Amino acid sequence: DAGVTQSPTHLIKTRGQQVTLRCSPISGHKSVSWYQQVLGQGPQFIFQYYEKEERGRGNFPDRFSARQFPNYSSELNVNALLLGDSALYLCASSGGLDRAYNEQFFGPGTRLTVL
Amino acid sequence: AQRVTQPEKLLSVFKGAPVELKCNYSYSGSPELFWYVQYSRQRLQLLLRHISRESIKGFTADLNKGETSFHLKKPFAQEEDSAMYYCALSGPSSGGYQKVTFGTGTKLQVIP
């Protein structure tokens, strides 16, 4: 298993554009979480999906949305990009929601630059 | 509300010296605490979790509920320990899901 994979690796967009980031979890993992990591800060929670349903949302505007597919892969969408959306976007998968399965396995991230 | 505080942005120690990375948390229930590490040019990975009570790469961390702390310790630092360390807390939120909150991280620099 290659672990959690994310695509693309890097992305450059201009203000006002829309972007879609993709994540494939570890085989067998049903939960995917998205984080935004701004330079110099820890990861900030954006969304968690489990069994294709949104189970949690952090303090991010409605411009951010996500979904999870039947194969448990996930997409993060950001509309009307702002300069402040420039960050590393991390995807993490875990086996489930309860304590026995909530260890997060992280992908390498997608570096988004908004010009 | 969940909150994790790592007061030091940078901690520099000499090789062979003891290391203590501080982490304090705020949470009303029974949290689960983790330490994640990110080595240069590698992805974020789990170092240890408090429920396991393990020693990983010589590191240990004890959950102190009275002081709401989960400090990471190692008796003798090695050069390969140089990395970014994040303390994280997982606990059910008002929405019923497991929310993970990360601290801002501490960069550990081990001087040869």
mmCIF file of C-alpha atoms in Angstrom:
data_model
loop_
_atom_site.group_PDB
_atom_site.id
_atom_site.type_symbol
_atom_site.label_atom_id
_atom_site.label_comp_id
_atom_site.label_asym_id
_atom_site.label_seq_id
_atom_site.Cartn_x
_atom_site.Cartn_y
_atom_site.Cartn_z
ATOM 1 C CA ASP A 1 0.000 0.000 0.000
ATOM 2 C CA ALA A 2 1.427 3.367 -0.997
ATOM 3 C CA GLY A 3 -0.236 5.054 1.924
ATOM 4 C CA VAL A 4 -2.395 8.119 1.542
ATOM 5 C CA THR A 5 -1.935 9.730 -1.851
ATOM 6 C CA GLN A 6 -2.828 13.243 -2.911
ATOM 7 C CA SER A 7 -2.939 15.004 -6.251
ATOM 8 C CA PRO A 8 -1.741 17.270 -7.577
ATOM 9 C CA THR A 9 1.514 17.878 -5.715
ATOM 10 C CA HIS A 10 1.626 21.574 -6.532
ATOM 11 C CA LEU A 11 -0.931 23.959 -7.932
ATOM 12 C CA ILE A 12 -0.852 27.613 -8.895
ATOM 13 C CA LYS A 13 -4.106 29.514 -9.291
ATOM 14 C CA THR A 14 -5.172 33.135 -9.472
ATOM 15 C CA ARG A 15 -7.608 34.946 -7.221
ATOM 16 C CA GLY A 16 -11.232 34.151 -7.935
ATOM 17 C CA GLN A 17 -10.538 30.785 -9.514
ATOM 18 C CA GLN A 18 -11.755 27.432 -8.256
ATOM 19 C CA VAL A 19 -9.617 24.438 -7.313
ATOM 20 C CA THR A 20 -10.197 20.738 -6.689
ATOM 21 C CA LEU A 21 -7.784 18.660 -4.636
ATOM 22 C CA ARG A 22 -7.911 14.881 -4.525
ATOM 23 C CA CYS A 23 -7.091 12.276 -1.908
ATOM 24 C CA SER A 24 -6.999 8.496 -1.856
ATOM 25 C CA PRO A 25 -6.986 6.934 1.605
ATOM 26 C CA ILE A 26 -5.170 3.851 2.754
ATOM 27 C CA SER A 27 -6.945 0.728 1.581
ATOM 28 C CA GLY A 28 -9.594 -0.228 4.134
ATOM 29 C CA HIS A 29 -9.804 3.215 5.717
ATOM 30 C CA LYS A 30 -13.257 4.733 5.664
ATOM 31 C CA SER A 31 -12.562 8.142 7.183
ATOM 32 C CA VAL A 32 -10.875 11.034 5.413
ATOM 33 C CA SER A 33 -10.034 14.367 6.990
ATOM 34 C CA TRP A 34 -8.778 17.535 5.329
ATOM 35 C CA TYR A 35 -6.453 20.062 6.929
ATOM 36 C CA GLN A 36 -5.010 23.398 5.889
ATOM 37 C CA GLN A 37 -1.472 24.128 6.983
ATOM 38 C CA VAL A 38 -0.288 27.674 6.576
ATOM 39 C CA LEU A 39 3.461 28.239 6.779
ATOM 40 C CA GLY A 40 4.587 28.306 10.387
ATOM 41 C CA GLN A 41 1.345 26.914 11.783
ATOM 42 C CA GLY A 42 0.003 23.505 12.706
ATOM 43 C CA PRO A 43 -2.604 21.783 10.535
ATOM 44 C CA GLN A 44 -6.071 23.322 10.866
ATOM 45 C CA PHE A 45 -9.048 20.993 10.589
ATOM 46 C CA ILE A 46 -11.349 21.662 7.617
ATOM 47 C CA PHE A 47 -13.566 18.597 7.168
ATOM 48 C CA GLN A 48 -13.978 14.991 8.164
ATOM 49 C CA TYR A 49 -15.889 12.466 6.083
ATOM 50 C CA TYR A 50 -16.837 8.975 7.135
ATOM 51 C CA GLU A 51 -18.758 6.519 5.025
ATOM 52 C CA LYS A 52 -19.422 9.270 2.458
ATOM 53 C CA GLU A 53 -21.062 11.572 5.003
ATOM 54 C CA GLU A 54 -19.710 14.803 6.413
ATOM 55 C CA ARG A 55 -19.065 14.233 10.086
ATOM 56 C CA GLY A 56 -17.355 17.468 10.965
ATOM 57 C CA ARG A 57 -16.467 20.906 9.741
ATOM 58 C CA GLY A 58 -13.904 23.351 11.033
ATOM 59 C CA ASN A 59 -14.096 27.136 11.020
ATOM 60 C CA PHE A 60 -13.809 27.637 7.278
ATOM 61 C CA PRO A 61 -16.109 29.622 4.981
ATOM 62 C CA ASP A 62 -18.657 28.052 2.678
ATOM 63 C CA ARG A 63 -16.239 28.497 -0.209
ATOM 64 C CA PHE A 64 -14.708 25.273 1.064
ATOM 65 C CA SER A 65 -16.586 22.062 0.320
ATOM 66 C CA ALA A 66 -15.743 18.399 0.074
ATOM 67 C CA ARG A 67 -17.181 15.045 -0.750
ATOM 68 C CA GLN A 68 -16.303 11.389 -0.369
ATOM 69 C CA PHE A 69 -16.905 8.790 -3.021
ATOM 70 C CA PRO A 70 -18.053 5.159 -2.677
ATOM 71 C CA ASN A 71 -14.420 4.014 -2.898
ATOM 72 C CA TYR A 72 -13.673 6.359 0.061
ATOM 73 C CA SER A 73 -11.514 8.712 -1.972
ATOM 74 C CA SER A 74 -12.260 12.362 -1.426
ATOM 75 C CA GLU A 75 -12.161 15.749 -3.097
ATOM 76 C CA LEU A 76 -11.743 19.152 -1.509
ATOM 77 C CA ASN A 77 -13.120 22.096 -3.488
ATOM 78 C CA VAL A 78 -12.336 25.724 -2.871
ATOM 79 C CA ASN A 79 -14.228 28.416 -4.772
ATOM 80 C CA ALA A 80 -13.441 32.083 -5.281
ATOM 81 C CA LEU A 81 -9.831 31.665 -4.217
ATOM 82 C CA LEU A 82 -8.227 34.317 -2.056
ATOM 83 C CA LEU A 83 -4.553 35.017 -1.517
ATOM 84 C CA GLY A 84 -4.975 33.747 2.032
ATOM 85 C CA ASP A 85 -5.945 30.306 0.757
ATOM 86 C CA SER A 86 -2.319 29.710 -0.178
ATOM 87 C CA ALA A 87 -1.243 26.808 1.996
ATOM 88 C CA LEU A 88 -0.375 23.140 2.155
ATOM 89 C CA TYR A 89 -3.552 21.076 2.106
ATOM 90 C CA LEU A 90 -3.219 17.784 3.913
ATOM 91 C CA CYS A 91 -5.420 14.757 3.672
ATOM 92 C CA ALA A 92 -5.437 12.150 6.416
ATOM 93 C CA SER A 93 -7.186 8.832 6.566
ATOM 94 C CA SER A 94 -8.134 6.700 9.520
ATOM 95 C CA GLY A 95 -9.917 3.425 9.980
ATOM 96 C CA GLY A 96 -12.921 4.842 11.705
ATOM 97 C CA LEU A 97 -14.254 7.302 14.240
ATOM 98 C CA ASP A 98 -13.778 5.644 17.575
ATOM 99 C CA ARG A 99 -10.607 5.644 19.619
ATOM 100 C CA ALA A 100 -9.373 2.311 18.358
ATOM 101 C CA TYR A 101 -9.236 3.515 14.794
ATOM 102 C CA ASN A 102 -8.673 7.259 14.906
ATOM 103 C CA GLU A 103 -4.921 7.371 14.291
ATOM 104 C CA GLN A 104 -4.475 9.716 11.371
ATOM 105 C CA PHE A 105 -2.248 8.728 8.460
ATOM 106 C CA PHE A 106 -1.250 11.737 6.433
ATOM 107 C CA GLY A 107 -0.616 12.224 2.778
ATOM 108 C CA PRO A 108 2.231 14.330 1.393
ATOM 109 C CA GLY A 109 -0.036 17.305 0.831
ATOM 110 C CA THR A 110 -0.910 19.583 -2.070
ATOM 111 C CA ARG A 111 0.861 22.923 -2.114
ATOM 112 C CA LEU A 112 -1.606 25.560 -3.357
ATOM 113 C CA THR A 113 -0.326 28.976 -4.332
ATOM 114 C CA VAL A 114 -2.852 31.704 -5.106
ATOM 115 C CA LEU A 115 -1.495 34.672 -7.069
ATOM 116 C CA ALA B 1 -13.572 23.990 22.902
ATOM 117 C CA GLN B 2 -10.437 22.034 22.133
ATOM 118 C CA ARG B 3 -7.139 23.832 22.335
ATOM 119 C CA VAL B 4 -3.528 22.684 22.190
ATOM 120 C CA THR B 5 -0.680 24.952 23.177
ATOM 121 C CA GLN B 6 2.974 24.397 22.356
ATOM 122 C CA PRO B 7 4.761 27.380 23.893
ATOM 123 C CA GLU B 8 8.111 26.937 22.160
ATOM 124 C CA LYS B 9 8.496 27.509 18.424
ATOM 125 C CA LEU B 10 12.124 26.400 18.505
ATOM 126 C CA LEU B 11 14.052 24.250 20.936
ATOM 127 C CA SER B 12 17.779 23.848 20.466
ATOM 128 C CA VAL B 13 19.679 21.235 22.470
ATOM 129 C CA PHE B 14 23.090 19.657 22.211
ATOM 130 C CA LYS B 15 23.483 16.036 21.206
ATOM 131 C CA GLY B 16 23.260 13.853 24.296
ATOM 132 C CA ALA B 17 21.312 16.428 26.304
ATOM 133 C CA PRO B 18 17.787 15.722 27.587
ATOM 134 C CA VAL B 19 14.836 16.943 25.575
ATOM 135 C CA GLU B 20 11.440 18.101 26.765
ATOM 136 C CA LEU B 21 8.882 19.447 24.315
ATOM 137 C CA LYS B 22 5.982 21.041 26.122
ATOM 138 C CA CYS B 23 2.313 20.572 25.303
ATOM 139 C CA ASN B 24 -0.682 21.816 27.251
ATOM 140 C CA TYR B 25 -4.266 21.217 26.288
ATOM 141 C CA SER B 26 -7.749 22.449 27.039
ATOM 142 C CA TYR B 27 -10.630 20.010 26.752
ATOM 143 C CA SER B 28 -13.597 19.283 28.963
ATOM 144 C CA GLY B 29 -13.866 15.553 28.393
ATOM 145 C CA SER B 30 -11.402 12.663 28.218
ATOM 146 C CA PRO B 31 -9.064 13.498 25.382
ATOM 147 C CA GLU B 32 -6.761 11.315 23.437
ATOM 148 C CA LEU B 33 -3.359 12.889 22.986
ATOM 149 C CA PHE B 34 -0.824 12.313 20.257
ATOM 150 C CA TRP B 35 2.587 13.477 19.221
ATOM 151 C CA TYR B 36 3.192 13.741 15.470
ATOM 152 C CA VAL B 37 6.587 14.337 13.902
ATOM 153 C CA GLN B 38 7.608 15.709 10.550
ATOM 154 C CA TYR B 39 11.174 15.120 9.434
ATOM 155 C CA SER B 40 12.646 17.249 6.678
ATOM 156 C CA ARG B 41 10.943 16.563 3.337
ATOM 157 C CA GLN B 42 8.784 13.804 4.812
ATOM 158 C CA ARG B 43 5.103 13.615 5.583
ATOM 159 C CA LEU B 44 3.566 14.109 8.977
ATOM 160 C CA GLN B 45 3.577 10.838 10.900
ATOM 161 C CA LEU B 46 2.452 9.586 14.258
ATOM 162 C CA LEU B 47 5.202 9.334 16.869
ATOM 163 C CA LEU B 48 3.219 8.128 19.835
ATOM 164 C CA ARG B 49 -0.196 8.213 21.476
ATOM 165 C CA HIS B 50 -0.890 8.341 25.175
ATOM 166 C CA ILE B 51 -3.117 5.255 25.294
ATOM 167 C CA SER B 52 -0.259 3.091 24.029
ATOM 168 C CA ARG B 53 2.130 4.160 26.776
ATOM 169 C CA GLU B 54 5.012 3.151 24.525
ATOM 170 C CA SER B 55 8.496 4.479 24.080
ATOM 171 C CA ILE B 56 9.124 5.229 20.428
ATOM 172 C CA LYS B 57 12.642 6.131 19.266
ATOM 173 C CA GLY B 58 13.457 6.758 22.937
ATOM 174 C CA PHE B 59 10.646 9.287 23.335
ATOM 175 C CA THR B 60 7.991 9.034 26.022
ATOM 176 C CA ALA B 61 5.043 11.214 26.950
ATOM 177 C CA ASP B 62 2.859 11.042 30.019
ATOM 178 C CA LEU B 63 -0.616 12.465 30.179
ATOM 179 C CA ASN B 64 -1.013 14.627 33.282
ATOM 180 C CA LYS B 65 -4.699 15.383 33.621
ATOM 181 C CA GLY B 66 -4.178 17.576 36.666
ATOM 182 C CA GLU B 67 -1.835 19.884 34.791
ATOM 183 C CA THR B 68 -3.532 19.210 31.423
ATOM 184 C CA SER B 69 -0.135 18.505 29.923
ATOM 185 C CA PHE B 70 1.352 15.923 27.600
ATOM 186 C CA HIS B 71 5.038 16.790 27.434
ATOM 187 C CA LEU B 72 7.341 14.788 25.158
ATOM 188 C CA LYS B 73 10.619 13.691 26.677
ATOM 189 C CA LYS B 74 13.811 11.952 25.668
ATOM 190 C CA PRO B 75 16.796 11.506 27.978
ATOM 191 C CA PHE B 76 19.532 11.830 25.336
ATOM 192 C CA ALA B 77 18.945 13.769 22.124
ATOM 193 C CA GLN B 78 20.320 12.473 18.834
ATOM 194 C CA GLU B 79 20.961 14.426 15.652
ATOM 195 C CA GLU B 80 18.308 12.436 13.793
ATOM 196 C CA ASP B 81 15.699 13.731 16.245
ATOM 197 C CA SER B 82 15.873 17.136 14.565
ATOM 198 C CA ALA B 83 12.378 17.667 13.179
ATOM 199 C CA MET B 84 9.097 19.490 13.663
ATOM 200 C CA TYR B 85 6.968 18.073 16.463
ATOM 201 C CA TYR B 86 3.231 18.606 16.780
ATOM 202 C CA CYS B 87 1.079 17.810 19.767
ATOM 203 C CA ALA B 88 -2.498 16.882 18.863
ATOM 204 C CA LEU B 89 -5.709 16.210 20.724
ATOM 205 C CA SER B 90 -8.577 14.040 19.548
ATOM 206 C CA GLY B 91 -11.965 14.100 21.149
ATOM 207 C CA PRO B 92 -15.625 14.100 20.252
ATOM 208 C CA SER B 93 -16.962 17.506 19.349
ATOM 209 C CA SER B 94 -20.486 18.830 19.680
ATOM 210 C CA GLY B 95 -21.197 17.377 16.255
ATOM 211 C CA GLY B 96 -20.393 13.868 17.466
ATOM 212 C CA TYR B 97 -17.325 13.333 15.371
ATOM 213 C CA GLN B 98 -13.711 12.882 16.369
ATOM 214 C CA LYS B 99 -12.072 16.245 15.870
ATOM 215 C CA VAL B 100 -8.303 16.484 15.874
ATOM 216 C CA THR B 101 -6.760 19.749 17.005
ATOM 217 C CA PHE B 102 -3.076 20.383 16.437
ATOM 218 C CA GLY B 103 -0.721 22.697 18.225
ATOM 219 C CA THR B 104 1.441 25.150 16.324
ATOM 220 C CA GLY B 105 4.453 22.872 16.532
ATOM 221 C CA THR B 106 7.943 23.003 18.012
ATOM 222 C CA LYS B 107 11.024 22.722 15.872
ATOM 223 C CA LEU B 108 13.635 20.626 17.617
ATOM 224 C CA GLN B 109 17.180 21.333 16.582
ATOM 225 C CA VAL B 110 19.847 18.982 17.899
ATOM 226 C CA ILE B 111 23.282 20.553 17.731
ATOM 227 C CA PRO B 112 26.160 18.122 17.075
#
